[in-house]
mmCIF file of C-alpha atoms in Angstrom:
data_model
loop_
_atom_site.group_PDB
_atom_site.id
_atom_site.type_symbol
_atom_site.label_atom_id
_atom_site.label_comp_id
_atom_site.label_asym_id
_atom_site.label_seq_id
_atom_site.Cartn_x
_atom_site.Cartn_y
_atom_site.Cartn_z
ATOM 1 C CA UNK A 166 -69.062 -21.739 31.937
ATOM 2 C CA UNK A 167 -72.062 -19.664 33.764
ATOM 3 C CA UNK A 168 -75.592 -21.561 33.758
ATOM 4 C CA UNK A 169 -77.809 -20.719 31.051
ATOM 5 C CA UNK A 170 -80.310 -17.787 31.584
ATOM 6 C CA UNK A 171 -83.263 -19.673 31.190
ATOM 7 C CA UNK A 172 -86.627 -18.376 30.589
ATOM 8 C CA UNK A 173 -86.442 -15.583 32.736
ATOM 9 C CA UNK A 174 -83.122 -14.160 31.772
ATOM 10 C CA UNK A 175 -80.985 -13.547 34.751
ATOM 11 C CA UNK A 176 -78.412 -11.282 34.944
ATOM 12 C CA UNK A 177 -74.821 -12.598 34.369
ATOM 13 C CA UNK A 178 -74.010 -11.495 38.250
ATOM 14 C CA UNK A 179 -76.930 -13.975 39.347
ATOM 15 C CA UNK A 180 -76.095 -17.068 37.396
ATOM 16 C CA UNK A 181 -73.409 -19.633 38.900
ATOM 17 C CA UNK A 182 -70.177 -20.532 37.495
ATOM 18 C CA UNK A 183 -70.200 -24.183 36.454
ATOM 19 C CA UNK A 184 -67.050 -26.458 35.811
ATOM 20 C CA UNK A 185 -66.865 -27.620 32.409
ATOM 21 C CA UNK A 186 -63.486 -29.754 32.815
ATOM 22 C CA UNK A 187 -61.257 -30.290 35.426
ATOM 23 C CA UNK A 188 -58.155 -30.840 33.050
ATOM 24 C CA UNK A 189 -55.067 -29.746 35.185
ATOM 25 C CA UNK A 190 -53.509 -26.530 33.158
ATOM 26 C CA UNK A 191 -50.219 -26.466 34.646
ATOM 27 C CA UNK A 192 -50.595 -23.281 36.699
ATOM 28 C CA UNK A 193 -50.904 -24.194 40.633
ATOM 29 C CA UNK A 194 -52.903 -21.133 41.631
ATOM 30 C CA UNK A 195 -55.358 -21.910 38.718
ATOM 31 C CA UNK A 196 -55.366 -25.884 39.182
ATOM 32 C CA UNK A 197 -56.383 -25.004 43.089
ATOM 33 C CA UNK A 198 -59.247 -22.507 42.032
ATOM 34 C CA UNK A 199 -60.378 -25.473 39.523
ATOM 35 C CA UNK A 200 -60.355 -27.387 42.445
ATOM 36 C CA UNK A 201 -62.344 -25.169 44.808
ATOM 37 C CA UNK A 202 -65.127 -24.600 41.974
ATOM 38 C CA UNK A 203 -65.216 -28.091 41.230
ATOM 39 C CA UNK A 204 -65.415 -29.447 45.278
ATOM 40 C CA UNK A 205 -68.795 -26.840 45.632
ATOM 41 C CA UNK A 206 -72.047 -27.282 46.118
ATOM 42 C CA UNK A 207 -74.281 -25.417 45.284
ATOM 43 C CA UNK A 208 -72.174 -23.694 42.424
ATOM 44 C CA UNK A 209 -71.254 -19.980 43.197
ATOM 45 C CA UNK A 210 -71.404 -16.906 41.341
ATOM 46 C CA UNK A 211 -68.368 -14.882 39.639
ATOM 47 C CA UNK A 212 -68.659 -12.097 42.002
ATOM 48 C CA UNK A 213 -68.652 -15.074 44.685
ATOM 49 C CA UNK A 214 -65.676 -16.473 43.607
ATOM 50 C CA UNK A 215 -63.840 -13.435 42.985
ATOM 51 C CA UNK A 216 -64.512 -12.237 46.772
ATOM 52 C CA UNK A 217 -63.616 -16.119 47.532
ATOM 53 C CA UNK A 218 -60.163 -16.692 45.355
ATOM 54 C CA UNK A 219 -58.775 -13.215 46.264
ATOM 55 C CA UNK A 220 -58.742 -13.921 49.691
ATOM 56 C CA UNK A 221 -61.098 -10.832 50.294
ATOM 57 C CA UNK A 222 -64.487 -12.677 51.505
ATOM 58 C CA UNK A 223 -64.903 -12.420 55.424
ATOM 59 C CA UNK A 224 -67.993 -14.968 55.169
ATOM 60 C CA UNK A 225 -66.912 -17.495 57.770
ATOM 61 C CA UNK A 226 -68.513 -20.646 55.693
ATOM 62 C CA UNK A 227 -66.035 -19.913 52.831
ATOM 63 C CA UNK A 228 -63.052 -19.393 54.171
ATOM 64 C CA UNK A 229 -62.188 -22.721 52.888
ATOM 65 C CA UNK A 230 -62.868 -21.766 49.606
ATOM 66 C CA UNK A 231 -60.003 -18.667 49.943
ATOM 67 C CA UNK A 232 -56.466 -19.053 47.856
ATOM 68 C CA UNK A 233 -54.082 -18.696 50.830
ATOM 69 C CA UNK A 234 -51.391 -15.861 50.530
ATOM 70 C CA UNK A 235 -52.626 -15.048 46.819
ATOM 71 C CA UNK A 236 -50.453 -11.733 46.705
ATOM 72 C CA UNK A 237 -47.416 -13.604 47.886
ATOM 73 C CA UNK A 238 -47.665 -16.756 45.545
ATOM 74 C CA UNK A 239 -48.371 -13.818 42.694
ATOM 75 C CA UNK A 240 -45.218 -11.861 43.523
ATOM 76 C CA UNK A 241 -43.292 -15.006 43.599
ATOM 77 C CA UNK A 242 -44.044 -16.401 40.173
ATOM 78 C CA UNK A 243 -43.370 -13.001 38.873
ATOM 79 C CA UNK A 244 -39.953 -12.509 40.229
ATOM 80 C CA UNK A 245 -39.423 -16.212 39.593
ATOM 81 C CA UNK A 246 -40.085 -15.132 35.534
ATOM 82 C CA UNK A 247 -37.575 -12.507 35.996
ATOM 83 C CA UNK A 248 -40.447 -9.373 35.915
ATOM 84 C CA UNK A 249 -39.922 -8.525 40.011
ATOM 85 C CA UNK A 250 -37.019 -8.694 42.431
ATOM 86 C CA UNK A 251 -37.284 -9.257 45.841
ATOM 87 C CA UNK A 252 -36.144 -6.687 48.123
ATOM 88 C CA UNK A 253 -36.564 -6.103 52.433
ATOM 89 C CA UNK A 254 -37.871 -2.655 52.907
ATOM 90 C CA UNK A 255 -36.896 -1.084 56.400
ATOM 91 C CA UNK A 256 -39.884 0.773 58.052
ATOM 92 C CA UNK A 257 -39.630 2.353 61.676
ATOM 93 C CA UNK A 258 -41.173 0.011 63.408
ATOM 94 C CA UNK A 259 -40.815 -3.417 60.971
ATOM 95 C CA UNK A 260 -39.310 -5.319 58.052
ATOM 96 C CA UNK A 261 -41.203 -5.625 54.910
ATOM 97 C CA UNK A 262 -40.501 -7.489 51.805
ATOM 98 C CA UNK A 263 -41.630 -5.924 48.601
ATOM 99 C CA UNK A 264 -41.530 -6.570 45.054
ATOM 100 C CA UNK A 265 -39.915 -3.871 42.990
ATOM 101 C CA UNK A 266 -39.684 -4.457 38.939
ATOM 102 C CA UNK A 267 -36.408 -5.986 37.670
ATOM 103 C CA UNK A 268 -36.597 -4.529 34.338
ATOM 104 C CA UNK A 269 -38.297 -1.618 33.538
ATOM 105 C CA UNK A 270 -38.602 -2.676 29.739
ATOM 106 C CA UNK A 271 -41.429 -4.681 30.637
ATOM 107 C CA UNK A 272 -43.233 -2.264 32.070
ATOM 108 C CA UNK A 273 -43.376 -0.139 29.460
ATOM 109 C CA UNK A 274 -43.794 -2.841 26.707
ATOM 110 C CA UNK A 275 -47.703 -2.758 28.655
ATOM 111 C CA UNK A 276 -48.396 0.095 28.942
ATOM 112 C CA UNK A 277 -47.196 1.114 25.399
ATOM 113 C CA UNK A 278 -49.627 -1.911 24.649
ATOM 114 C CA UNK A 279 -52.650 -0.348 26.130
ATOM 115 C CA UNK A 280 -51.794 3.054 25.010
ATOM 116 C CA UNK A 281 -51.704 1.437 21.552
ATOM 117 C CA UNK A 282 -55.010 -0.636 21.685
ATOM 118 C CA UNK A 283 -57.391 2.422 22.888
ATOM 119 C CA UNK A 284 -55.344 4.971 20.293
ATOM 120 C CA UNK A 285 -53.482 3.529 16.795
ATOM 121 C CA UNK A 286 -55.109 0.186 17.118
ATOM 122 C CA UNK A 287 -58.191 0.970 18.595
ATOM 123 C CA UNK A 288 -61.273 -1.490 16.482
ATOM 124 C CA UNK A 289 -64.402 0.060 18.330
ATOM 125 C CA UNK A 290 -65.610 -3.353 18.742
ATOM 126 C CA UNK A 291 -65.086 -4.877 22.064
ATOM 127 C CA UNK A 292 -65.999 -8.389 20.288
ATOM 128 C CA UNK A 293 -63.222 -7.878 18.063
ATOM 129 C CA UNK A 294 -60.538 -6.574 20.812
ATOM 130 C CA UNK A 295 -57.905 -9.370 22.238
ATOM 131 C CA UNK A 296 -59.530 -10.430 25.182
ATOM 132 C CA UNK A 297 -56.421 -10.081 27.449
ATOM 133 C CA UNK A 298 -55.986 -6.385 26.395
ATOM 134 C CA UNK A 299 -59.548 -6.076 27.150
ATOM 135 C CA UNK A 300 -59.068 -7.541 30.476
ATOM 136 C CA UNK A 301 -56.374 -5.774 31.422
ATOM 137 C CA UNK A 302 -57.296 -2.342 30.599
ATOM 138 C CA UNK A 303 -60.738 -3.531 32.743
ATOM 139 C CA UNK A 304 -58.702 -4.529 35.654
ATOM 140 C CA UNK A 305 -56.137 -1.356 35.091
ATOM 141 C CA UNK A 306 -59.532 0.687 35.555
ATOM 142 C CA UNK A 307 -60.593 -1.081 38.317
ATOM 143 C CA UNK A 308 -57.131 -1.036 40.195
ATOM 144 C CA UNK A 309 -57.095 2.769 39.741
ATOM 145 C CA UNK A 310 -53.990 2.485 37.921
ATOM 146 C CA UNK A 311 -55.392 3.179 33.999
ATOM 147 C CA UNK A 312 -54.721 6.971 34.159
ATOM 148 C CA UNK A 313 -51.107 6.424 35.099
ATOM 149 C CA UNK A 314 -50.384 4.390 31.423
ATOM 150 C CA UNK A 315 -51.720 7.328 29.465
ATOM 151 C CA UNK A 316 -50.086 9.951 31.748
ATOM 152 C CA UNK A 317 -47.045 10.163 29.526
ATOM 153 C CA UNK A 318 -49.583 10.844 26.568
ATOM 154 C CA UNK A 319 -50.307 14.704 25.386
ATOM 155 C CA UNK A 320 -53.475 15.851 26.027
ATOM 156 C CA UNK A 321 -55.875 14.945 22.821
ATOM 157 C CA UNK A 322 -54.269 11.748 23.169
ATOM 158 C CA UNK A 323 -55.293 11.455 26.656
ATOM 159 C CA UNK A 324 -58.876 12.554 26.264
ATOM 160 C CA UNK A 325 -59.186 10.325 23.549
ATOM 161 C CA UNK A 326 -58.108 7.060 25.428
ATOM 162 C CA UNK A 327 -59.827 7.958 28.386
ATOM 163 C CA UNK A 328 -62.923 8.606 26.136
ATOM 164 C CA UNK A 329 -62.503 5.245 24.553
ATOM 165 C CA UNK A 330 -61.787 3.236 28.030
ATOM 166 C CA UNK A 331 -65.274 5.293 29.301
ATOM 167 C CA UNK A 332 -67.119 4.144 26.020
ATOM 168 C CA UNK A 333 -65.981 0.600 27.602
ATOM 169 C CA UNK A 334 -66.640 0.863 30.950
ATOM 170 C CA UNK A 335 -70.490 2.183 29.960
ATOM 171 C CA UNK A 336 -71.028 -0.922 27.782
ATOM 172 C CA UNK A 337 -73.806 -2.888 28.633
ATOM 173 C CA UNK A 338 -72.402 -5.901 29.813
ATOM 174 C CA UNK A 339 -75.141 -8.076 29.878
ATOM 175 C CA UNK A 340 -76.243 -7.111 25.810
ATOM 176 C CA UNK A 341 -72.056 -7.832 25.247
ATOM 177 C CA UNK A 342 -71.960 -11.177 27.064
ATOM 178 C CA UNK A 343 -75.323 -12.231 24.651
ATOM 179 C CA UNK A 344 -73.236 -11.790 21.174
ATOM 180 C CA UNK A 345 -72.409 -14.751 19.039
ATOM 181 C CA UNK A 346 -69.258 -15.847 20.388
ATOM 182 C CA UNK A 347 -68.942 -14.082 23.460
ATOM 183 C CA UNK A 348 -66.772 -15.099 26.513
ATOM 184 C CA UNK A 349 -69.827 -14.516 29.059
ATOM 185 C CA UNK A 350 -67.025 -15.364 31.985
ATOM 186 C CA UNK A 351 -65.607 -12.583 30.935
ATOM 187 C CA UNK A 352 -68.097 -10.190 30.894
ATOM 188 C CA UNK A 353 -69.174 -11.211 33.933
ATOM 189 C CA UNK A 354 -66.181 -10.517 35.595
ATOM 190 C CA UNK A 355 -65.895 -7.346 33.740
ATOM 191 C CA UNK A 356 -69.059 -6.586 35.189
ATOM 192 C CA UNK A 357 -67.983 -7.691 39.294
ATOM 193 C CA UNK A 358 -64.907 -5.349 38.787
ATOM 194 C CA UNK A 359 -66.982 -2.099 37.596
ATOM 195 C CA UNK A 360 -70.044 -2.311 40.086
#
């Protein structure tokens, strides 16, 4: 959970994440983040711990604090579920190992998925939205990748999912997070990803 905002209501970006349980849930890479959040002191923000668990923070105090080979363990657990294949990619100079899908179905069971939840199934409630759809067309944005789902879509189609993921991105994350309800983790992160 993030601290409480207290009486002088800081933002969700200021307030530390707090461990609530630390219940193994089965998934390694999520058990060792547990673990991380749990071990510090002082408690950290979400933007803190996003830098920190994605390997991407070059503060020397917290590199223990870093997932190690987060991409890698990732890829792995997706080709190990049958989504990517494993593959050694010749460049001029080097080897590489890469990640290709297996199974194109998948692929475009998603994106079909967030075509459908910004266009035929679209609630105009972000409260009312499934949260992982919500997350992932957040993260889609913020990996530059959301205009590539509704590529295949004709053009009013297009305008009007791009409309509806900009009416999302312009929420005001902080009023969003406050609702009855609300994952405030969520919008938190929502918020690191779209600074």
């Amino acid at each position: 959970m993030i601290e409480k905002s207290g009486m002088r209501r800081r933002g969700l970006c200021t307030r530390k994440l707090i461990l609530k349980s630390d219940q193994q849930t089965g998934d390694v890479l999520l058990d060792e983040a547990l673990k991380h959040i749990k071990e510090t002191d002082p408690p950290e923000t979400v933007q803190s711990w996003i830098e920190y668990l994605s390997g991407e923070t070059w503060n020397p105090l917290k590199l223990r604090y870093q997932l190690k080979n987060v991409r890698e363990r990732l890829a792995k657990n997706l080709v190990e579920k049958g989504v990517l294949t494993t593959e050694k990619q010749n460049f001029l100079l080097f080897d590489m190992t890469t990640h290709p899908l297996s199974d194109n179905v998948v692929k475009c069971r998603l994106v079909k998925k967030i075509q459908d939840s910004v266009l035929s199934k679209w609630v105009n409630d972000p409260q009312r939205m499934d949260k992982r759809m919500l997350a992932l067309i957040f993260l889609a944005h913020a990996s530059d990748v959301i205009e590539n789902a509704f590529a295949p879509l004709n053009d009013d189609d297009y305008e009007v999912a791009m409309k509806r993921v900009r009416e999302l991105l312009d929420l005001d994350f902080e009023t969003e997070a406050a609702k009855p309800n609300a994952n405030e983790i969520l919008w938190a992160v929502f918020m690191a990803f779209t600074k």
